[in-house]
């Protein structure tokens, strides 16, 4: 029986990987320009980090973690997200001793035991950003603008940036009280998950996707109505800055993120056309998280985007570059002696960083020309017995269908020039 990949995972194959590379390069260049540095943390962490950091009332920690005991009986978890790990590194590696704010980004696989469907995987990839050590609204605005700018550069259309403020712990206590009073009237008619949320973390009821619960809780008190003056000023200033930066946002007072660490600003970016899993990015402020995991009081804000979802949106809007053949030329050497001579030529070209290939299967001229065509190669360099005897090489332009013969001695110079002209064009 053929062994298949684990459910909810994917192979990223040649032909597709170029799209990822294009996206990753775009991310790296935006991060460089905004002054963010890359951080790489381990794929697995001690389980307690997520229990304390992300919160054990959340679905992510309660239901979706890949947790296992290693041979030393330690409980470890494949990271379901990157924020807790970055904060752990900040504390453990004493990054707070350096210049603040610290502006970091990461790219990599995350793991959640969810029900796989289109746009939802068990192993997926996030690009995330975290800023530690700065509490002003301008930081929130910079982080949201970075997301907006990246999507503009990629050419994504139909975006909605939803923003909300979930307040500070004081606002939350007041909100939780009035919300519970409101929910008491309809508690028995809520879905099972929401009845459980009512007990453990009532604010999450506002975020239920069940249309029936949604209707029942229409008119429920929102956090925005309960904000203290500091949180309210923060939210207003953020909006002024987003307007100044030209970010097309919308206040969504029911936006409650699925992780426990958020305070004040919360946001999500939605693209409707990719179906049910339309949230391509989510983030917010988490001013208590570093302290929660044993570090000094440190404000923080960040986001993460699901790379598969962004790529799906780009694909459906036809915004991904068509990947052409990356090879400039393919050497078709016929016979052992020609192969030796040809190998010397392509070695020289490769050392000059010119992408040339050579047949590795001993195929016929016809088969090799077909392969060159499939690879999207520009030039076939044909070196048969006849050419070898004359010490020449046939250069066939596969795009124009023309060919000419030059001496082998001139081939290197002529091909290098052709390549550089092509690059300049
Ligand atoms: P999150 O909302 O859980 O936030 O995930 C961020 C994004 O990751 C989602 O908007 C979605 O695009 C993608 N994503 C999540 N789960 C899956 C899945 N199973 N399959 C495919 N894509 C998925 C966080 O992870 C926070 N750490 C974000 C953050 C950073 N907040 C502050 N800093």
Short mmCIF file of C-alpha atoms and ligand atoms in Angstrom, two decimals:
data_model
loop_
_atom_site.label_atom_id
_atom_site.label_comp_id
_atom_site.label_asym_id
_atom_site.label_seq_id
_atom_site.Cartn_x
_atom_site.Cartn_y
_atom_site.Cartn_z
CA UNK A 1 0.00 0.00 0.00
CA UNK A 2 1.26 3.47 -0.86
CA UNK A 3 1.97 5.55 2.24
CA UNK A 4 0.14 8.84 2.11
CA UNK A 5 0.92 12.15 3.77
CA UNK A 6 -0.78 12.83 7.11
CA UNK A 7 -4.26 14.37 6.94
CA UNK A 8 -4.26 18.17 6.75
CA UNK A 9 -0.69 18.42 5.43
CA UNK A 10 0.51 19.31 1.95
CA UNK A 11 3.52 18.83 -0.31
CA UNK A 12 4.67 22.04 -1.96
CA UNK A 13 5.98 20.84 -5.29
CA UNK A 14 8.18 22.36 -8.00
CA UNK A 15 5.91 24.48 -10.19
CA UNK A 16 4.17 25.69 -7.03
CA UNK A 17 7.19 26.47 -4.90
CA UNK A 18 8.06 29.43 -7.16
CA UNK A 19 4.86 31.12 -5.97
CA UNK A 20 5.91 30.65 -2.36
CA UNK A 21 9.37 31.99 -3.12
CA UNK A 22 7.90 35.04 -4.84
CA UNK A 23 5.63 35.69 -1.82
CA UNK A 24 8.49 35.14 0.65
CA UNK A 25 10.77 37.51 -1.23
CA UNK A 26 8.06 40.18 -1.20
CA UNK A 27 7.62 39.67 2.56
CA UNK A 28 11.35 39.91 3.24
CA UNK A 29 11.71 43.07 1.22
CA UNK A 30 8.77 44.80 2.97
CA UNK A 31 10.15 43.75 6.38
CA UNK A 32 13.60 45.05 5.49
CA UNK A 33 12.17 48.41 4.44
CA UNK A 34 10.08 48.74 7.62
CA UNK A 35 13.08 47.78 9.79
CA UNK A 36 11.98 44.34 11.00
CA UNK A 37 14.53 41.59 11.67
CA UNK A 38 13.96 37.87 11.28
CA UNK A 39 13.73 35.53 14.26
CA UNK A 40 13.61 31.71 14.10
CA UNK A 41 12.31 29.87 17.15
CA UNK A 42 11.96 26.08 17.63
CA UNK A 43 9.12 24.14 15.99
CA UNK A 44 8.26 22.62 19.38
CA UNK A 45 8.13 24.21 22.82
CA UNK A 46 7.27 23.03 26.32
CA UNK A 47 3.48 22.73 26.48
CA UNK A 48 3.16 25.12 29.41
CA UNK A 49 4.26 28.03 27.22
CA UNK A 50 1.06 27.84 25.16
CA UNK A 51 -1.15 26.98 28.13
CA UNK A 52 0.01 30.10 29.93
CA UNK A 53 0.64 32.30 26.91
CA UNK A 54 -2.24 31.59 24.53
CA UNK A 55 -4.62 30.65 27.36
CA UNK A 56 -6.18 27.34 28.34
CA UNK A 57 -9.76 28.46 27.70
CA UNK A 58 -9.03 28.85 23.97
CA UNK A 59 -9.90 26.26 21.32
CA UNK A 60 -6.31 26.39 20.11
CA UNK A 61 -4.95 25.17 23.46
CA UNK A 62 -7.92 23.08 24.54
CA UNK A 63 -8.67 21.16 21.40
CA UNK A 64 -6.11 21.78 18.69
CA UNK A 65 -2.60 21.24 20.02
CA UNK A 66 -0.26 18.48 18.91
CA UNK A 67 1.06 17.60 22.35
CA UNK A 68 3.24 14.60 23.16
CA UNK A 69 5.59 13.26 25.80
CA UNK A 70 9.19 12.86 24.68
CA UNK A 71 11.40 9.99 25.84
CA UNK A 72 12.28 12.01 28.94
CA UNK A 73 8.56 12.28 29.81
CA UNK A 74 8.50 16.03 29.10
CA UNK A 75 5.29 17.41 27.65
CA UNK A 76 6.08 19.15 24.38
CA UNK A 77 3.83 20.80 21.79
CA UNK A 78 4.28 21.53 18.09
CA UNK A 79 3.83 25.30 17.97
CA UNK A 80 0.26 26.29 17.04
CA UNK A 81 1.32 29.94 16.58
CA UNK A 82 4.43 32.12 16.88
CA UNK A 83 3.67 34.93 19.34
CA UNK A 84 4.18 32.95 22.56
CA UNK A 85 7.52 31.61 21.25
CA UNK A 86 8.78 35.08 20.30
CA UNK A 87 7.86 36.38 23.78
CA UNK A 88 9.60 33.40 25.37
CA UNK A 89 12.75 34.14 23.36
CA UNK A 90 12.47 37.81 24.35
CA UNK A 91 12.57 36.83 28.02
CA UNK A 92 14.94 33.86 27.84
CA UNK A 93 17.47 35.51 25.54
CA UNK A 94 17.14 38.85 27.40
CA UNK A 95 16.31 40.71 24.23
CA UNK A 96 14.80 43.44 26.44
CA UNK A 97 18.36 44.47 27.34
CA UNK A 98 18.94 45.70 23.77
CA UNK A 99 17.46 48.65 21.92
CA UNK A 100 13.66 48.85 22.10
CA UNK A 101 11.24 48.56 20.50
CA UNK A 102 12.24 45.24 19.12
CA UNK A 103 10.74 44.65 15.68
CA UNK A 104 10.77 41.01 14.62
CA UNK A 105 9.27 38.84 11.91
CA UNK A 106 9.05 35.10 11.29
CA UNK A 107 8.01 32.68 8.59
CA UNK A 108 7.33 29.02 9.15
CA UNK A 109 5.05 26.06 9.75
CA UNK A 110 2.47 26.00 12.55
CA UNK A 111 0.39 23.02 13.67
CA UNK A 112 -3.24 22.82 14.77
CA UNK A 113 -5.40 19.74 15.05
CA UNK A 114 -8.39 21.21 13.19
CA UNK A 115 -10.90 19.67 10.82
CA UNK A 116 -9.14 20.04 7.47
CA UNK A 117 -11.05 21.79 4.70
CA UNK A 118 -10.32 24.27 1.96
CA UNK A 119 -8.01 26.92 3.48
CA UNK A 120 -7.72 25.09 6.79
CA UNK A 121 -4.86 22.71 7.40
CA UNK A 122 -3.20 20.88 10.25
CA UNK A 123 0.21 22.03 9.13
CA UNK A 124 0.06 25.53 7.67
CA UNK A 125 2.49 28.41 7.32
CA UNK A 126 2.42 31.83 8.90
CA UNK A 127 4.24 35.04 8.23
CA UNK A 128 4.10 37.01 11.46
CA UNK A 129 5.44 40.21 12.95
CA UNK A 130 5.86 41.14 16.63
CA UNK A 131 6.85 44.52 18.09
CA UNK A 132 7.91 44.45 21.73
CA UNK A 133 8.49 47.37 24.06
CA UNK A 134 6.26 50.10 22.58
CA UNK A 135 2.73 50.94 23.68
CA UNK A 136 1.67 53.93 21.57
CA UNK A 137 -1.12 53.77 18.94
CA UNK A 138 1.43 54.64 16.25
CA UNK A 139 2.95 51.17 16.70
CA UNK A 140 -0.46 49.56 16.08
CA UNK A 141 -0.82 51.79 13.02
CA UNK A 142 2.61 50.84 11.68
CA UNK A 143 1.90 47.13 12.07
CA UNK A 144 -1.48 47.36 10.30
CA UNK A 145 0.00 49.57 7.57
CA UNK A 146 2.73 47.00 6.95
CA UNK A 147 0.06 44.35 6.27
CA UNK A 148 -1.87 46.76 4.07
CA UNK A 149 1.24 47.79 2.14
CA UNK A 150 2.29 44.17 1.55
CA UNK A 151 -1.16 43.30 0.15
CA UNK A 152 -1.11 46.39 -2.08
CA UNK A 153 2.29 45.40 -3.48
CA UNK A 154 1.00 41.91 -4.15
CA UNK A 155 -1.99 43.45 -5.94
CA UNK A 156 -4.67 41.84 -3.72
CA UNK A 157 -8.16 43.28 -4.18
CA UNK A 158 -11.38 43.06 -2.18
CA UNK A 159 -9.72 43.37 1.22
CA UNK A 160 -11.42 44.44 4.40
CA UNK A 161 -9.41 45.37 7.47
CA UNK A 162 -11.64 44.90 10.52
CA UNK A 163 -10.49 46.60 13.70
CA UNK A 164 -11.79 46.58 17.25
CA UNK A 165 -10.63 47.33 20.77
CA UNK A 166 -11.14 44.60 23.35
CA UNK A 167 -9.95 46.98 26.11
CA UNK A 168 -7.62 46.48 29.05
CA UNK A 169 -8.29 44.06 31.94
CA UNK A 170 -10.34 46.74 33.74
CA UNK A 171 -12.58 47.31 30.72
CA UNK A 172 -12.86 43.56 30.33
CA UNK A 173 -14.07 42.97 33.89
CA UNK A 174 -16.83 45.54 33.42
CA UNK A 175 -17.71 44.19 30.01
CA UNK A 176 -17.81 40.62 31.20
CA UNK A 177 -20.34 41.53 33.92
CA UNK A 178 -22.81 43.30 31.63
CA UNK A 179 -22.32 40.75 28.89
CA UNK A 180 -23.09 37.87 31.26
CA UNK A 181 -26.27 39.63 32.39
CA UNK A 182 -27.31 40.00 28.77
CA UNK A 183 -26.44 36.41 27.88
CA UNK A 184 -28.32 34.99 30.86
CA UNK A 185 -31.55 35.77 29.03
CA UNK A 186 -30.67 33.62 26.04
CA UNK A 187 -28.08 31.21 27.44
CA UNK A 188 -30.24 28.10 27.14
CA UNK A 189 -30.83 28.69 23.44
CA UNK A 190 -27.17 29.18 22.54
CA UNK A 191 -25.15 26.42 20.83
CA UNK A 192 -23.30 23.96 23.04
CA UNK A 193 -19.93 25.66 22.46
CA UNK A 194 -21.38 29.04 23.43
CA UNK A 195 -22.94 27.63 26.62
CA UNK A 196 -19.46 26.44 27.52
CA UNK A 197 -17.96 29.82 26.54
CA UNK A 198 -20.52 31.54 28.75
CA UNK A 199 -18.96 29.79 31.75
CA UNK A 200 -15.29 30.06 30.81
CA UNK A 201 -14.83 33.13 28.60
CA UNK A 202 -18.14 34.87 27.74
CA UNK A 203 -16.63 37.41 25.31
CA UNK A 204 -15.99 34.58 22.85
CA UNK A 205 -19.77 34.14 22.43
CA UNK A 206 -19.72 37.34 20.36
CA UNK A 207 -17.44 35.65 17.85
CA UNK A 208 -19.54 32.49 17.33
CA UNK A 209 -20.00 31.68 13.64
CA UNK A 210 -23.36 29.94 14.22
CA UNK A 211 -25.98 32.25 12.62
CA UNK A 212 -28.54 31.35 15.27
CA UNK A 213 -26.22 32.41 18.13
CA UNK A 214 -25.30 35.47 16.10
CA UNK A 215 -28.93 36.52 15.94
CA UNK A 216 -29.58 35.79 19.61
CA UNK A 217 -26.65 37.96 20.65
CA UNK A 218 -27.44 40.81 18.29
CA UNK A 219 -27.48 43.92 20.49
CA UNK A 220 -25.23 42.37 23.16
CA UNK A 221 -23.00 44.94 24.87
CA UNK A 222 -19.66 45.26 23.07
CA UNK A 223 -16.25 46.02 24.52
CA UNK A 224 -16.26 49.36 22.66
CA UNK A 225 -19.12 50.52 24.88
CA UNK A 226 -17.10 49.71 27.98
CA UNK A 227 -13.71 51.22 27.17
CA UNK A 228 -11.94 53.32 29.81
CA UNK A 229 -10.70 56.70 28.64
CA UNK A 230 -7.15 55.46 28.01
CA UNK A 231 -8.31 52.56 25.82
CA UNK A 232 -10.81 54.77 24.07
CA UNK A 233 -8.18 57.44 23.26
CA UNK A 234 -5.81 54.74 22.04
CA UNK A 235 -8.46 53.41 19.66
CA UNK A 236 -9.38 56.87 18.35
CA UNK A 237 -5.74 57.80 17.74
CA UNK A 238 -5.18 54.53 15.92
CA UNK A 239 -8.07 55.32 13.59
CA UNK A 240 -6.73 58.81 12.84
CA UNK A 241 -3.37 57.29 11.92
CA UNK A 242 -4.91 54.59 9.74
CA UNK A 243 -6.86 57.25 7.87
CA UNK A 244 -3.65 59.24 7.41
CA UNK A 245 -1.94 56.14 5.97
CA UNK A 246 -4.85 55.46 3.59
CA UNK A 247 -5.72 52.07 5.10
CA UNK A 248 -9.25 51.04 4.20
CA UNK A 249 -10.49 49.81 7.58
CA UNK A 250 -13.83 49.18 9.21
CA UNK A 251 -14.70 49.10 12.92
CA UNK A 252 -16.19 45.73 13.78
CA UNK A 253 -17.28 45.75 17.41
CA UNK A 254 -17.92 42.00 17.34
CA UNK A 255 -14.39 41.11 16.36
CA UNK A 256 -13.07 38.97 19.20
CA UNK A 257 -9.92 37.07 18.46
CA UNK A 258 -9.60 33.41 19.34
CA UNK A 259 -6.53 33.76 21.58
CA UNK A 260 -6.65 35.02 25.17
CA UNK A 261 -3.72 37.42 25.19
CA UNK A 262 -5.27 40.38 23.37
CA UNK A 263 -5.70 43.82 24.92
CA UNK A 264 -6.85 47.04 23.30
CA UNK A 265 -6.39 46.71 19.50
CA UNK A 266 -7.55 43.57 17.70
CA UNK A 267 -7.73 43.27 13.92
CA UNK A 268 -8.31 40.88 11.05
CA UNK A 269 -8.01 41.11 7.29
CA UNK A 270 -10.78 39.41 5.33
CA UNK A 271 -10.96 38.46 1.64
CA UNK A 272 -14.49 37.34 0.89
CA UNK A 273 -13.92 35.41 -2.29
CA UNK A 274 -11.77 32.60 -0.90
CA UNK A 275 -14.74 31.02 0.88
CA UNK A 276 -15.38 30.12 4.50
CA UNK A 277 -11.77 30.57 5.61
CA UNK A 278 -11.70 34.21 4.59
CA UNK A 279 -9.46 35.55 7.39
CA UNK A 280 -6.07 35.90 5.77
CA UNK A 281 -4.48 37.77 8.68
CA UNK A 282 -5.17 38.36 12.35
CA UNK A 283 -3.45 40.17 15.14
CA UNK A 284 -3.57 42.64 17.95
CA UNK A 285 -1.96 44.07 21.05
CA UNK A 286 -0.91 41.76 23.90
CA UNK A 287 0.47 44.02 26.62
CA UNK A 288 0.30 41.40 29.41
CA UNK A 289 1.79 38.38 27.65
CA UNK A 290 5.49 38.83 28.34
CA UNK A 291 4.79 39.25 32.06
CA UNK A 292 2.45 36.24 32.00
CA UNK A 293 5.33 34.03 30.93
CA UNK A 294 7.73 35.40 33.55
CA UNK A 295 9.30 38.44 31.86
CA UNK A 296 9.35 42.15 32.70
CA UNK A 297 6.18 44.16 31.97
CA UNK A 298 6.43 44.75 28.20
CA UNK A 299 3.82 45.95 25.74
CA UNK A 300 3.56 44.01 22.50
CA UNK A 301 1.62 43.95 19.26
CA UNK A 302 1.75 41.81 16.15
CA UNK A 303 -0.08 39.78 13.56
CA UNK A 304 0.21 36.55 11.63
CA UNK A 305 -1.11 35.70 8.20
CA UNK A 306 -1.93 32.28 6.82
CA UNK A 307 0.36 32.00 3.80
CA UNK A 308 -1.71 29.29 2.12
CA UNK A 309 -4.77 31.54 2.34
CA UNK A 310 -2.99 34.59 0.93
CA UNK A 311 -1.62 32.48 -1.92
CA UNK A 312 -5.12 31.09 -2.61
CA UNK A 313 -6.50 34.64 -2.81
CA UNK A 314 -3.65 35.73 -5.11
CA UNK A 315 -4.21 32.67 -7.28
CA UNK A 316 -7.94 33.29 -7.61
CA UNK A 317 -7.30 36.95 -8.52
CA UNK A 318 -4.62 35.85 -11.00
CA UNK A 319 -2.01 37.95 -9.24
CA UNK A 320 0.76 35.39 -9.14
CA UNK A 321 3.57 35.61 -11.70
CA UNK A 322 3.51 32.81 -14.24
CA UNK A 323 6.65 30.86 -13.55
CA UNK A 324 8.68 30.57 -16.73
CA UNK A 325 11.64 28.26 -17.31
CA UNK A 326 14.58 29.54 -15.36
CA UNK A 327 17.17 27.90 -17.61
CA UNK A 328 18.93 29.91 -20.18
CA UNK A 329 20.28 27.02 -22.23
CA UNK A 330 20.44 23.26 -22.45
CA UNK A 331 23.49 21.53 -23.87
CA UNK A 332 22.65 18.61 -26.14
CA UNK A 333 25.84 16.60 -26.49
CA UNK A 334 25.60 13.48 -28.65
CA UNK A 335 28.19 10.79 -28.03
CA UNK A 336 30.69 10.30 -25.25
CA UNK A 337 33.39 12.51 -26.65
CA UNK A 338 31.02 15.40 -27.31
CA UNK A 339 29.71 14.99 -23.80
CA UNK A 340 33.18 15.49 -22.34
CA UNK A 341 33.81 18.59 -24.44
CA UNK A 342 30.33 19.95 -23.72
CA UNK A 343 30.67 19.31 -20.00
CA UNK A 344 33.79 21.47 -19.95
CA UNK A 345 31.86 24.29 -21.65
CA UNK A 346 28.84 24.17 -19.33
CA UNK A 347 31.08 23.96 -16.25
CA UNK A 348 32.67 27.22 -17.31
CA UNK A 349 29.26 28.81 -17.96
CA UNK A 350 27.91 27.62 -14.62
CA UNK A 351 30.90 29.04 -12.79
CA UNK A 352 29.97 32.36 -14.39
CA UNK A 353 26.45 31.91 -12.85
CA UNK A 354 24.79 31.25 -16.21
CA UNK A 355 21.97 28.71 -15.78
CA UNK A 356 22.64 25.91 -18.27
CA UNK A 357 21.63 22.27 -18.12
CA UNK A 358 22.82 19.06 -19.71
CA UNK A 359 20.95 15.84 -20.43
CA UNK A 360 21.55 13.30 -17.68
CA UNK A 361 19.72 10.38 -19.28
CA UNK A 362 21.62 9.81 -22.55
CA UNK A 363 18.53 10.67 -24.63
CA UNK A 364 18.31 11.13 -28.40
CA UNK A 365 18.50 14.58 -30.06
CA UNK A 366 14.74 14.58 -30.58
CA UNK A 367 13.97 13.65 -26.97
CA UNK A 368 16.39 16.25 -25.67
CA UNK A 369 14.87 19.01 -27.83
CA UNK A 370 11.47 18.04 -26.50
CA UNK A 371 12.79 18.24 -22.93
CA UNK A 372 14.31 21.67 -23.63
CA UNK A 373 10.96 22.86 -24.90
CA UNK A 374 9.16 21.57 -21.81
CA UNK A 375 11.65 23.32 -19.53
CA UNK A 376 11.08 26.63 -21.34
CA UNK A 377 14.77 26.88 -22.22
CA UNK A 378 15.83 29.74 -24.53
CA UNK A 379 18.71 28.10 -26.38
CA UNK A 380 19.61 24.53 -27.27
CA UNK A 381 23.39 24.13 -27.67
CA UNK A 382 23.91 21.19 -30.01
CA UNK A 383 27.23 19.40 -30.09
CA UNK A 384 27.16 16.27 -32.27
CA UNK A 385 29.98 14.20 -33.75
CA UNK A 386 30.08 16.37 -36.86
CA UNK A 387 30.33 19.61 -34.85
CA UNK A 388 32.97 18.06 -32.64
CA UNK A 389 35.07 17.21 -35.66
CA UNK A 390 34.75 20.79 -36.91
CA UNK A 391 35.17 22.16 -33.33
CA UNK A 392 31.92 24.09 -33.63
CA UNK A 393 28.63 24.38 -31.74
CA UNK A 394 25.10 24.91 -33.05
CA UNK A 395 23.14 27.50 -31.11
CA UNK A 396 19.42 27.08 -31.71
CA UNK A 397 17.10 29.85 -30.53
CA UNK A 398 14.08 27.81 -29.44
CA UNK A 399 11.81 30.84 -29.15
CA UNK A 400 12.53 32.11 -32.69
CA UNK A 401 13.20 28.73 -34.29
CA UNK A 402 16.49 29.98 -35.80
CA UNK A 403 19.95 28.51 -35.51
CA UNK A 404 23.56 29.27 -36.38
CA UNK A 405 26.95 27.69 -35.90
CA UNK A 406 29.93 29.18 -34.11
CA UNK A 407 33.36 27.90 -33.24
CA UNK A 408 33.65 26.15 -29.89
CA UNK A 409 36.45 28.55 -28.94
CA UNK A 410 34.04 31.50 -29.24
CA UNK A 411 31.06 29.78 -27.63
CA UNK A 412 31.74 30.83 -24.05
CA UNK A 413 32.15 34.53 -24.83
CA UNK A 414 29.18 34.60 -27.18
CA UNK A 415 26.84 32.80 -24.76
CA UNK A 416 27.90 34.93 -21.79
CA UNK A 417 27.10 38.05 -23.81
CA UNK A 418 23.71 36.68 -24.87
CA UNK A 419 22.86 35.84 -21.28
CA UNK A 420 23.78 39.27 -19.97
CA UNK A 421 21.81 40.99 -22.72
CA UNK A 422 18.82 38.81 -21.80
CA UNK A 423 19.14 39.73 -18.11
CA UNK A 424 19.35 43.44 -18.93
CA UNK A 425 16.22 43.20 -21.05
P1 LIG B 1 -4.59 33.43 14.41
O1 LIG B 1 -5.76 34.27 14.06
O2 LIG B 1 -4.84 32.22 15.22
O3 LIG B 1 -3.54 34.38 15.12
O4 LIG B 1 -3.87 32.99 13.08
C1 LIG B 1 -3.45 33.96 12.14
C2 LIG B 1 -3.78 33.52 10.73
O5 LIG B 1 -3.23 32.22 10.49
C3 LIG B 1 -5.26 33.36 10.44
O6 LIG B 1 -5.86 34.60 10.12
C4 LIG B 1 -5.23 32.43 9.24
O7 LIG B 1 -4.97 33.18 8.06
C5 LIG B 1 -4.03 31.54 9.53
N1 LIG B 1 -4.47 30.23 10.07
C6 LIG B 1 -4.82 29.94 11.33
N2 LIG B 1 -5.15 28.63 11.44
C7 LIG B 1 -5.02 28.10 10.21
C8 LIG B 1 -5.21 26.78 9.67
N3 LIG B 1 -5.59 25.75 10.42
N4 LIG B 1 -4.98 26.58 8.33
C9 LIG B 1 -4.58 27.62 7.55
N5 LIG B 1 -4.37 28.88 8.01
C10 LIG B 1 -4.59 29.12 9.33
C11 LIG B 1 -2.30 33.97 15.56
O8 LIG B 1 -1.80 32.94 15.27
C12 LIG B 1 -1.59 35.03 16.37
N6 LIG B 1 -0.32 34.47 16.83
C13 LIG B 1 -1.40 36.28 15.57
C14 LIG B 1 -0.70 37.36 16.33
C15 LIG B 1 0.61 37.68 16.24
N7 LIG B 1 -1.24 38.14 17.22
C16 LIG B 1 -0.32 38.95 17.70
N8 LIG B 1 0.80 38.65 17.12
#
